[in-house]
mmCIF file with all atom_site columns, C-alpha atoms in Angstrom:
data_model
loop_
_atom_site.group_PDB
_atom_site.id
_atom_site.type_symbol
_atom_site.label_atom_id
_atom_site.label_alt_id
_atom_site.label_comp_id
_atom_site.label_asym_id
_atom_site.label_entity_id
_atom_site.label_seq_id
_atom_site.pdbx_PDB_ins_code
_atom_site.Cartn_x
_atom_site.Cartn_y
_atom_site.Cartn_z
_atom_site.occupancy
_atom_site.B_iso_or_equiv
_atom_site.pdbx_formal_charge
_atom_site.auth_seq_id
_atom_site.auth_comp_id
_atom_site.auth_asym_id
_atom_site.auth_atom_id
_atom_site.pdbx_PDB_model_num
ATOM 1   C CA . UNK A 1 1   ? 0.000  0.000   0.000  1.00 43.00 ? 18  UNK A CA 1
ATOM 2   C CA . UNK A 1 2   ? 1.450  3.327   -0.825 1.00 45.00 ? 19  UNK A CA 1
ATOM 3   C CA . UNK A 1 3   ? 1.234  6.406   0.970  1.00 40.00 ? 20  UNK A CA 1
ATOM 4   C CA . UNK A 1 4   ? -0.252 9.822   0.704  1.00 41.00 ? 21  UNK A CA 1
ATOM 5   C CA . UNK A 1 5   ? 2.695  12.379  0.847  1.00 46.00 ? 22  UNK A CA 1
ATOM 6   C CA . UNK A 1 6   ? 3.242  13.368  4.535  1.00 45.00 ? 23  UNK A CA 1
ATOM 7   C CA . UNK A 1 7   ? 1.651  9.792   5.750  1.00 40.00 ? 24  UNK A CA 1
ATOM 8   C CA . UNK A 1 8   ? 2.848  6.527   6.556  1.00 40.00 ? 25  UNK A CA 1
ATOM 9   C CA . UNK A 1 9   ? 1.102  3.128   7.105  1.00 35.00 ? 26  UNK A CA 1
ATOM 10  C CA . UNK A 1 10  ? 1.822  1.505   10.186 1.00 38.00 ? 27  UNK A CA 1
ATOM 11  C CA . UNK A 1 11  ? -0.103 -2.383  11.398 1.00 40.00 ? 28  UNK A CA 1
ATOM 12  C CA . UNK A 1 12  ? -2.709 0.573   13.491 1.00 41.00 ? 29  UNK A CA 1
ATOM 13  C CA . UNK A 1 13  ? -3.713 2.835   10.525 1.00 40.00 ? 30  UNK A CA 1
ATOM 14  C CA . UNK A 1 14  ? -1.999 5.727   9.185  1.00 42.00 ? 31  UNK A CA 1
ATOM 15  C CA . UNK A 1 15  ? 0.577  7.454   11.220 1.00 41.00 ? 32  UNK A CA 1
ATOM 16  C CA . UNK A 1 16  ? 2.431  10.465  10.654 1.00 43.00 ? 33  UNK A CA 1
ATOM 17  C CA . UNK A 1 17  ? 5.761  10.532  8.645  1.00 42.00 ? 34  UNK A CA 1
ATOM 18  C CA . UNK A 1 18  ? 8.915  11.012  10.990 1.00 42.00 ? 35  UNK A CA 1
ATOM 19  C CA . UNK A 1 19  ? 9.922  14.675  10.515 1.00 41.00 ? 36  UNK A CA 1
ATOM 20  C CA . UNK A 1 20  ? 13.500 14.061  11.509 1.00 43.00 ? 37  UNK A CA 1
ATOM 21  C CA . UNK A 1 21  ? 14.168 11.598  9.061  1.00 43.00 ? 38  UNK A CA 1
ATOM 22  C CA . UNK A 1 22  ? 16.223 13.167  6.358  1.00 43.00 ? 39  UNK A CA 1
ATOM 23  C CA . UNK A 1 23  ? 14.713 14.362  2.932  1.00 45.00 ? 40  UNK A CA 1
ATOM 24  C CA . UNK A 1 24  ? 15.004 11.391  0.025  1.00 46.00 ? 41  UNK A CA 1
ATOM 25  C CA . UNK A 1 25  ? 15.978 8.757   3.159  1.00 50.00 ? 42  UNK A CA 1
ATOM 26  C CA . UNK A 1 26  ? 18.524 7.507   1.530  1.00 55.00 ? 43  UNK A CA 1
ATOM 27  C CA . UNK A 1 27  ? 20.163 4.590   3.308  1.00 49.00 ? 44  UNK A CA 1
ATOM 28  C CA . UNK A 1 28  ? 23.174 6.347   4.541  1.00 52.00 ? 45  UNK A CA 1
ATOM 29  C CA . UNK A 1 29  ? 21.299 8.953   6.191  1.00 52.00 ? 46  UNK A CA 1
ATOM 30  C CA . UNK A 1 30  ? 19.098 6.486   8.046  1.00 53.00 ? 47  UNK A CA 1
ATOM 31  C CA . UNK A 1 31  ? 22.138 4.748   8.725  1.00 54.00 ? 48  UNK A CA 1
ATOM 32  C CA . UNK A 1 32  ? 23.810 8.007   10.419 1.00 55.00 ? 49  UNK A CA 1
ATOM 33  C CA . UNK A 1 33  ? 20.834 9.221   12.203 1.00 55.00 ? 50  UNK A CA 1
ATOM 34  C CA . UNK A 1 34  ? 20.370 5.458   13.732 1.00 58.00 ? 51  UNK A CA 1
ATOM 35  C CA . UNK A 1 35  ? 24.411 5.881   14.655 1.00 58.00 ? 52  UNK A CA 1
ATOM 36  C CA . UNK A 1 36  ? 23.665 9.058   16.350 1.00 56.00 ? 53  UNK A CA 1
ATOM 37  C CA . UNK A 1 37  ? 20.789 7.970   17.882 1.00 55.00 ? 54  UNK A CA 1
ATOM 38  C CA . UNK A 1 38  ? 22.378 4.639   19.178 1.00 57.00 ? 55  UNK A CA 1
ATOM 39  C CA . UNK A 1 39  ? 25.351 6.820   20.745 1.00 54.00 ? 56  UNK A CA 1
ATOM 40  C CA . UNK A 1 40  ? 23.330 9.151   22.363 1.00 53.00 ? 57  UNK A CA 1
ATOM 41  C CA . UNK A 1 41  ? 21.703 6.772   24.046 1.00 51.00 ? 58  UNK A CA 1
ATOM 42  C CA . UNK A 1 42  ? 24.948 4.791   25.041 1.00 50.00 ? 59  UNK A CA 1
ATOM 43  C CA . UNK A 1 43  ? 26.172 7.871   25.976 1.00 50.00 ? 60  UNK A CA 1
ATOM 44  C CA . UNK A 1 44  ? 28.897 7.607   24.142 1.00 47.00 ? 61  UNK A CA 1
ATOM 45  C CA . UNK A 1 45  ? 28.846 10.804  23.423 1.00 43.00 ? 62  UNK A CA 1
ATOM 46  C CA . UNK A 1 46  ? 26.266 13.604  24.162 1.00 38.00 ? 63  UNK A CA 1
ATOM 47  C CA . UNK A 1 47  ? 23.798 13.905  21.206 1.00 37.00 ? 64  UNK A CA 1
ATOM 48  C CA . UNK A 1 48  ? 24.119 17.612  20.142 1.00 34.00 ? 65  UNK A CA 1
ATOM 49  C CA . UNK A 1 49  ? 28.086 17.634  21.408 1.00 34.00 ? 66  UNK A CA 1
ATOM 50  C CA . UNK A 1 50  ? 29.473 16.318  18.128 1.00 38.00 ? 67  UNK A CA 1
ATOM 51  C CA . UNK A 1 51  ? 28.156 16.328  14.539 1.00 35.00 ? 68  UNK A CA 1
ATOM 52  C CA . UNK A 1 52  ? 27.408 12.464  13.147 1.00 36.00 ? 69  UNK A CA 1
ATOM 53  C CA . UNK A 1 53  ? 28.488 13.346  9.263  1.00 38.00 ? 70  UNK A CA 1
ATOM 54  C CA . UNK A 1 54  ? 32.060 14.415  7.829  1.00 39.00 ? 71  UNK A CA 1
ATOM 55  C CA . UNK A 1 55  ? 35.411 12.830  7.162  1.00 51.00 ? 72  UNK A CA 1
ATOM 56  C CA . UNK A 1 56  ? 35.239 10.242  10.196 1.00 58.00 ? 73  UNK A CA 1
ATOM 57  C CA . UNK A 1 57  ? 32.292 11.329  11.674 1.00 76.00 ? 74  UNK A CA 1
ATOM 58  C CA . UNK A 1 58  ? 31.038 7.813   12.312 1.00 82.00 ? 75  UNK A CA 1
ATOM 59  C CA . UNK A 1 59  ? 34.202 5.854   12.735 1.00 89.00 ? 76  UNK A CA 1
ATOM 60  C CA . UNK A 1 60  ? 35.161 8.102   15.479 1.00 92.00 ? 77  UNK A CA 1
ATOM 61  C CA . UNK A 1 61  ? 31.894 7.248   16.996 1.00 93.00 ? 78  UNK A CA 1
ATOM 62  C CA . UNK A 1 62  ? 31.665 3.967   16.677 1.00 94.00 ? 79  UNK A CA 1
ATOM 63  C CA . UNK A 1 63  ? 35.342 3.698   18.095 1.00 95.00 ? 80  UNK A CA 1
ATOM 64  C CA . UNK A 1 64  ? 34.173 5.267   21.062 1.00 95.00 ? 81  UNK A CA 1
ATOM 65  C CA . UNK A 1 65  ? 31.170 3.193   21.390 1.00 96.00 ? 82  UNK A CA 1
ATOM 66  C CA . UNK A 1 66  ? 32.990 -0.254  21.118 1.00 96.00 ? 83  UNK A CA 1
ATOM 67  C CA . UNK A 1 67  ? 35.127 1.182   24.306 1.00 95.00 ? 84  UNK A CA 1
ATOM 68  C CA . UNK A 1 68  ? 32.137 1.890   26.425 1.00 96.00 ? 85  UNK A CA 1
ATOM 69  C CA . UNK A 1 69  ? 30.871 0.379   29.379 1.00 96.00 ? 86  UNK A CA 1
ATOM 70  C CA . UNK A 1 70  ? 27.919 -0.102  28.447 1.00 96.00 ? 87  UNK A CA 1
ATOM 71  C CA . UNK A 1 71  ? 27.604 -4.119  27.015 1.00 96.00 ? 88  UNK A CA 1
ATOM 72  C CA . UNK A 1 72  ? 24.581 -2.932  24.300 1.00 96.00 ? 89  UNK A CA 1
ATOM 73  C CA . UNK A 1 73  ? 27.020 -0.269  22.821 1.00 96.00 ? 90  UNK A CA 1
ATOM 74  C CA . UNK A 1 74  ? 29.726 -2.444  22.549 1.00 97.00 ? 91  UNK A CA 1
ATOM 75  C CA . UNK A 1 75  ? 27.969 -5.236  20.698 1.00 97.00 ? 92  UNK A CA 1
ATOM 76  C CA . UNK A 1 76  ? 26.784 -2.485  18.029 1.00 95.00 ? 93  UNK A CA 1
ATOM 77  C CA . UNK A 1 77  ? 29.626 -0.837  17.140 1.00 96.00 ? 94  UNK A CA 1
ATOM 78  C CA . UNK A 1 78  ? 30.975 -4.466  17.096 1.00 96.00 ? 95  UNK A CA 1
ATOM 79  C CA . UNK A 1 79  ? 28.246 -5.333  14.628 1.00 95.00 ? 96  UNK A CA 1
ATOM 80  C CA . UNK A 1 80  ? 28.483 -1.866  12.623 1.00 93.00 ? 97  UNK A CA 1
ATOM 81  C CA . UNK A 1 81  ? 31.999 -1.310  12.190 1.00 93.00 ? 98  UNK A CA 1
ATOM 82  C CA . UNK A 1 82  ? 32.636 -4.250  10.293 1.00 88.00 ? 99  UNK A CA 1
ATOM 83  C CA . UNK A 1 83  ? 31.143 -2.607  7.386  1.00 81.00 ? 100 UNK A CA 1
ATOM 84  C CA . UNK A 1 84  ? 33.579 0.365   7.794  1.00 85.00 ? 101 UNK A CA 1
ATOM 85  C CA . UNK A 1 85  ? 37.321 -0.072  5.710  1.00 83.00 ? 102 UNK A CA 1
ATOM 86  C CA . UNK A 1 86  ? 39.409 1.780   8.319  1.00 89.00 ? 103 UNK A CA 1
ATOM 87  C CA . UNK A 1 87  ? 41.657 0.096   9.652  1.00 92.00 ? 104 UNK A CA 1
ATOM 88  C CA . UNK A 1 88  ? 41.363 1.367   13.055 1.00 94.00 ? 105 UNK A CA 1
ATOM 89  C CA . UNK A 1 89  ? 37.908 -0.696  13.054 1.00 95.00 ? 106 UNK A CA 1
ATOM 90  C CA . UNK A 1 90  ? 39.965 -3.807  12.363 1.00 96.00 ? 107 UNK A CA 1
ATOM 91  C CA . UNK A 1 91  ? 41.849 -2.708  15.160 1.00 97.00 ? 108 UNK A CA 1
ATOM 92  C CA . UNK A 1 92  ? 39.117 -2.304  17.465 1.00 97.00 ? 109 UNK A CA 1
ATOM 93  C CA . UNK A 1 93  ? 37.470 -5.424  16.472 1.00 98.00 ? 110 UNK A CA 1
ATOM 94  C CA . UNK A 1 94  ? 40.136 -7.625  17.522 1.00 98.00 ? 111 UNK A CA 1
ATOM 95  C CA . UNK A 1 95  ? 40.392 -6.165  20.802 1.00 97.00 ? 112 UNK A CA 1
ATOM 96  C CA . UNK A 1 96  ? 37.098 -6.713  20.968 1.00 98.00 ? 113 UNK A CA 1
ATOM 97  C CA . UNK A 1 97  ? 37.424 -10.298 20.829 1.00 98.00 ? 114 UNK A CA 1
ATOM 98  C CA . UNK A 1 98  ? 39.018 -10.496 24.147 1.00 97.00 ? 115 UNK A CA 1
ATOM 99  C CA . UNK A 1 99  ? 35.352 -8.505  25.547 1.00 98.00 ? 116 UNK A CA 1
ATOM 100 C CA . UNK A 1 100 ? 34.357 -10.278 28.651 1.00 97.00 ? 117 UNK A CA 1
ATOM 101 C CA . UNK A 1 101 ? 30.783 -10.402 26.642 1.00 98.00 ? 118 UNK A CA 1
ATOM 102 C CA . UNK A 1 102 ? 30.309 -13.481 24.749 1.00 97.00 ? 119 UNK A CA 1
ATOM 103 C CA . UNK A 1 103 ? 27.815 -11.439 22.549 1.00 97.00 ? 120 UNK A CA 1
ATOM 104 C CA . UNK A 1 104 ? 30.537 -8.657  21.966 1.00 98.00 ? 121 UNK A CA 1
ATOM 105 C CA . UNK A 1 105 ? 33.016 -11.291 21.018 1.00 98.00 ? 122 UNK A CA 1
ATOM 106 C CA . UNK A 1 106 ? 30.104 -12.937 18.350 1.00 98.00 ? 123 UNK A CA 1
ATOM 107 C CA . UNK A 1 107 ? 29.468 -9.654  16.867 1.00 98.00 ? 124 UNK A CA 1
ATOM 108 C CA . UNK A 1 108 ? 33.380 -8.998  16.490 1.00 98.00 ? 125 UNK A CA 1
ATOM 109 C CA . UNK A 1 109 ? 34.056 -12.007 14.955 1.00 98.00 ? 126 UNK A CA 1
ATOM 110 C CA . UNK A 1 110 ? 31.174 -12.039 12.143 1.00 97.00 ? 127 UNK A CA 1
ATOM 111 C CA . UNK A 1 111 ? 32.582 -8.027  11.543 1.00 97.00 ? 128 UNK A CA 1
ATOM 112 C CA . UNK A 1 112 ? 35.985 -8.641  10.780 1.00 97.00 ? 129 UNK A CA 1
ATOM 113 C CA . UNK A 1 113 ? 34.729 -11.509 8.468  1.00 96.00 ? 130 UNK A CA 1
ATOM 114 C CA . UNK A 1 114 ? 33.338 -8.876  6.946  1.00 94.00 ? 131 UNK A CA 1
ATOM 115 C CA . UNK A 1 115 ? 35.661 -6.298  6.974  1.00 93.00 ? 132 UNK A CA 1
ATOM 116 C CA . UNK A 1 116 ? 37.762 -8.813  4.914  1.00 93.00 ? 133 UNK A CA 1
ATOM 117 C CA . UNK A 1 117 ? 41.246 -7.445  6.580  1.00 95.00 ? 134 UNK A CA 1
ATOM 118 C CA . UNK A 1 118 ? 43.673 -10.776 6.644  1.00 95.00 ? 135 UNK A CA 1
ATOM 119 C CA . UNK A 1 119 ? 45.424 -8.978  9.617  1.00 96.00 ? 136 UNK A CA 1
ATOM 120 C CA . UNK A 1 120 ? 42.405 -10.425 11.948 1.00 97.00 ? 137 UNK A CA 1
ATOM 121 C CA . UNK A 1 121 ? 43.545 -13.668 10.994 1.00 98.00 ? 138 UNK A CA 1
ATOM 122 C CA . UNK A 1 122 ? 45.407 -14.637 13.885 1.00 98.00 ? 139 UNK A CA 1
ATOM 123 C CA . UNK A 1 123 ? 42.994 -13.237 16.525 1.00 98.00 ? 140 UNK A CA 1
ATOM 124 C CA . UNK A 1 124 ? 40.393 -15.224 14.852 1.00 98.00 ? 141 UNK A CA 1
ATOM 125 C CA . UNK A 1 125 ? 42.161 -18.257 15.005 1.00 98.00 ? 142 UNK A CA 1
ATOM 126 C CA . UNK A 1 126 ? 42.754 -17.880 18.761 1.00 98.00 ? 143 UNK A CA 1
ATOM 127 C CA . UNK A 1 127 ? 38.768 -17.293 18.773 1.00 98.00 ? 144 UNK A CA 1
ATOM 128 C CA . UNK A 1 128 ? 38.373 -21.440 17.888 1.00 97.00 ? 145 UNK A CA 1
ATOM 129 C CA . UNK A 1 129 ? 39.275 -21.901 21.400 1.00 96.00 ? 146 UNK A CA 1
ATOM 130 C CA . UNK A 1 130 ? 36.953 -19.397 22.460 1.00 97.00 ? 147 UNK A CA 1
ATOM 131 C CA . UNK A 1 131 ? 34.776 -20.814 25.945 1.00 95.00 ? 148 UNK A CA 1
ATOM 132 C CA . UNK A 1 132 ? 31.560 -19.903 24.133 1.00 97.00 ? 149 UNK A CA 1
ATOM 133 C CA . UNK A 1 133 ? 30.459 -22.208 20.877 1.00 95.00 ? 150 UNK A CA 1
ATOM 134 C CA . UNK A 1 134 ? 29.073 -19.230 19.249 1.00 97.00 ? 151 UNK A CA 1
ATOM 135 C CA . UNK A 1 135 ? 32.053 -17.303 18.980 1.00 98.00 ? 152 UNK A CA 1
ATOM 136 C CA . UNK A 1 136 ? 33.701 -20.320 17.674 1.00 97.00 ? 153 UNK A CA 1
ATOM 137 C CA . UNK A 1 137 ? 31.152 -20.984 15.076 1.00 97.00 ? 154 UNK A CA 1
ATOM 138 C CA . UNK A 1 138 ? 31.418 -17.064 14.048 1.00 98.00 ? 155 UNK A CA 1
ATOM 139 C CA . UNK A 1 139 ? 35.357 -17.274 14.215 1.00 98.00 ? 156 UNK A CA 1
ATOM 140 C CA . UNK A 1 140 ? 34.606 -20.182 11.661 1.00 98.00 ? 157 UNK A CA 1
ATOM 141 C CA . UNK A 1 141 ? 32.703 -18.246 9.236  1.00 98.00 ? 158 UNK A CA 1
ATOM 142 C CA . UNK A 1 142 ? 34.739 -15.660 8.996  1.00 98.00 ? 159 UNK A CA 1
ATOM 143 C CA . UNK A 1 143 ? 37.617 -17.496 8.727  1.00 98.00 ? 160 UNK A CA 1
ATOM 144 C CA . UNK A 1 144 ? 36.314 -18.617 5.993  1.00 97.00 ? 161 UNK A CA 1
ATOM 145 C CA . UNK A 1 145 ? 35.147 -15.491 4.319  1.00 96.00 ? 162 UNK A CA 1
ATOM 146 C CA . UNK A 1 146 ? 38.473 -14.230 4.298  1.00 96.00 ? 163 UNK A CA 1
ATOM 147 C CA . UNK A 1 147 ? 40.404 -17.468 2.659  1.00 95.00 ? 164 UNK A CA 1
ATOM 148 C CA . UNK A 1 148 ? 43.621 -16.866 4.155  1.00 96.00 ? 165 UNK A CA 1
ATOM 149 C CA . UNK A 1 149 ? 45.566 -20.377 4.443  1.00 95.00 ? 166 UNK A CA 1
ATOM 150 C CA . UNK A 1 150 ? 46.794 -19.556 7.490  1.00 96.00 ? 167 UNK A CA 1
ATOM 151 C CA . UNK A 1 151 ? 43.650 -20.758 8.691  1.00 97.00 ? 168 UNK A CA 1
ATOM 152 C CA . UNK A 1 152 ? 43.683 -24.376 7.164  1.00 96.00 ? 169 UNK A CA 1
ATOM 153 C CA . UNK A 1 153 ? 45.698 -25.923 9.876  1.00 96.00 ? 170 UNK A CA 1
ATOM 154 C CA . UNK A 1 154 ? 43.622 -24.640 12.462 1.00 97.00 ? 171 UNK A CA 1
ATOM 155 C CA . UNK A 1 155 ? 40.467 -25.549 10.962 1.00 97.00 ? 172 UNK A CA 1
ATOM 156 C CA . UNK A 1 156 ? 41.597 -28.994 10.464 1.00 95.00 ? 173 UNK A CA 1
ATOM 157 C CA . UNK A 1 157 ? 42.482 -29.792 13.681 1.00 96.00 ? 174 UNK A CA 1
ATOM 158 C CA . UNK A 1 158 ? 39.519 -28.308 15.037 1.00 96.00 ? 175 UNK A CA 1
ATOM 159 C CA . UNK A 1 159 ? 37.549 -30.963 12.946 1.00 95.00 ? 176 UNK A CA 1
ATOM 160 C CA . UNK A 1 160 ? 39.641 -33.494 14.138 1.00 95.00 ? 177 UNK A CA 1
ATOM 161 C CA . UNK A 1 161 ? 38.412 -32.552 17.705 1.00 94.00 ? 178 UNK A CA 1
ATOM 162 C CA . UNK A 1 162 ? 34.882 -31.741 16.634 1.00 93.00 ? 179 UNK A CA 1
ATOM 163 C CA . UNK A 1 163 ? 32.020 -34.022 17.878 1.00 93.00 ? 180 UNK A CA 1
ATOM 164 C CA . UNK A 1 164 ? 28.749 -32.093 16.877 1.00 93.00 ? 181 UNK A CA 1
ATOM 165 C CA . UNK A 1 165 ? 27.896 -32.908 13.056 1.00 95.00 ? 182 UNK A CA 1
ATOM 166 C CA . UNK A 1 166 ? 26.496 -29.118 12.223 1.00 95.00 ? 183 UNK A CA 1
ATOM 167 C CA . UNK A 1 167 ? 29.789 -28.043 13.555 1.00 95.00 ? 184 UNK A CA 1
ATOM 168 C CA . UNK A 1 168 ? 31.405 -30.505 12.003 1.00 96.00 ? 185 UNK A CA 1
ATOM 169 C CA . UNK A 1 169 ? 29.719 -29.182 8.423  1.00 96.00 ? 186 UNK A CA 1
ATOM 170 C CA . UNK A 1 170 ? 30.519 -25.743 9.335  1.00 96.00 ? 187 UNK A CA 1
ATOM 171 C CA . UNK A 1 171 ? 34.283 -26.062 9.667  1.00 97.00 ? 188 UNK A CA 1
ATOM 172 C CA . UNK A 1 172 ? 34.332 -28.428 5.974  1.00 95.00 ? 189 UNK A CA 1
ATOM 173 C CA . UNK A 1 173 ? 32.711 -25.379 4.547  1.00 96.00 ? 190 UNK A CA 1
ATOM 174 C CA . UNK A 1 174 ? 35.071 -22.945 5.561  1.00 97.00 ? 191 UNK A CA 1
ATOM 175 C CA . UNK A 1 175 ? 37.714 -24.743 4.686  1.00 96.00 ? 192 UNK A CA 1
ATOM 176 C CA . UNK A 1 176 ? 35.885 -25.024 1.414  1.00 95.00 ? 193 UNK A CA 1
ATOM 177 C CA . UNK A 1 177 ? 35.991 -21.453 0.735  1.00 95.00 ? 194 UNK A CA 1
ATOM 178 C CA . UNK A 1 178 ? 39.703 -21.428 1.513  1.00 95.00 ? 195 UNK A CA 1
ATOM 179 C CA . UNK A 1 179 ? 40.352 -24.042 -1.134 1.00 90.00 ? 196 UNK A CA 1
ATOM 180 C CA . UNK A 1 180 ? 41.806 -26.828 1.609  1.00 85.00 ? 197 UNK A CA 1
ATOM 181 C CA . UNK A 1 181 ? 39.162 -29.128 0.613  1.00 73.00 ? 198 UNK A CA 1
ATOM 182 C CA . UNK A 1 182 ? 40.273 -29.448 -2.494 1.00 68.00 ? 199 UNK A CA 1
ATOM 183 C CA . UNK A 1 183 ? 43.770 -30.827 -1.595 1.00 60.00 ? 200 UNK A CA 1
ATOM 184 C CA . UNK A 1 184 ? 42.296 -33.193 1.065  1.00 60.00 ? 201 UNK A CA 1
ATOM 185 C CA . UNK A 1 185 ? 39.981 -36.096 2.092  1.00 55.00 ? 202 UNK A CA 1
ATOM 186 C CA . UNK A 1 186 ? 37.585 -35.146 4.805  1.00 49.00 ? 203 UNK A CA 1
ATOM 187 C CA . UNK A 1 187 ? 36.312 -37.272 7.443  1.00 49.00 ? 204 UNK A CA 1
ATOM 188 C CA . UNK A 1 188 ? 32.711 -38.724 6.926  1.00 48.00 ? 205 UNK A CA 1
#
């Protein structure tokens, strides 16, 4: 259903269209007003103190989040830098692996999987052994995603070790994607 100019459709009936939401919405400005929003409310930083847009703008802000106290902060600049290319987010991401969080260290892991920087590599690998099995899995996947065979030996002998059958699949298809499967037999 489309909507008159000015209103929106919400599950209760028409509502109002949200005034501060930048004109033409793209996905960057809804992305930067969320940021703002998100560190405001962290208080990572006071909401009118600093401006969200410019060179840096958000990096700076999401570095600053990802150092907070508060555990909710953390785990989304965790899960939003790894979209940034900066290599100070790499940075911060692999610190963030050591978070005493286990949902801080999940979100760090999938985001430098994403931020496809090999230098996360060895912090990832020293994820496997990681005292929660979702930050494992997630150190897996984005292992994985980056294809660096620096990982292979790792991988294997965490199959070796590996007992549960979808972890089991998990780890052959990361080593998959870094071409190791192609130069071995795995185990059935």
């Amino acid at each position: 259903m489309t909507s008159p100019p000015g209103i929106g459709y919400s599950h209760s009936g028409p509502r109002a269209e949200n005034p501060a939401r930048p004109a033409g919405g793209g996905k960057m400005a809804r992305w930067t007003a969320a940021l703002a929003a998100a560190a405001a409310i962290a208080g990572a930083v006071p909401c009118a103190a600093q401006p969200v847009t410019g060179p840096g703008g958000e990096i700076e802000i999401l570095l600053r989040m990802i150092a907070s106290p508060d555990k909710k902060a953390r785990k989304n600049a965790a899960k939003m830098l790894g979209g940034v290319r900066d290599r100070r987010a790499v940075d911060a991401l692999i610190h963030a692996l050591r978070d005493p969080k286990d949902d801080v260290r999940k979100e760090a892991a999938v985001s430098l999987g994403a931020a496809g920087d090999r230098r996360a590599v060895p912090a990832l690998v020293a994820a496997l052994n990681d005292g929660d099995g979702g930050v494992r899995t997630r150190a897996v996947d984005s292992l994985g995603d980056l294809g660096d065979p620096r990982a292979i030996r790792p991988l294997l002998g965490m199959l070796m070790e590996e007992q549960d059958p979808f972890r089991v699949t998990n780890i052959q298809r990361a080593l998959k994607r870094i071409g190791a499967l192609d130069r071995i037999a795995v185990r059935e």
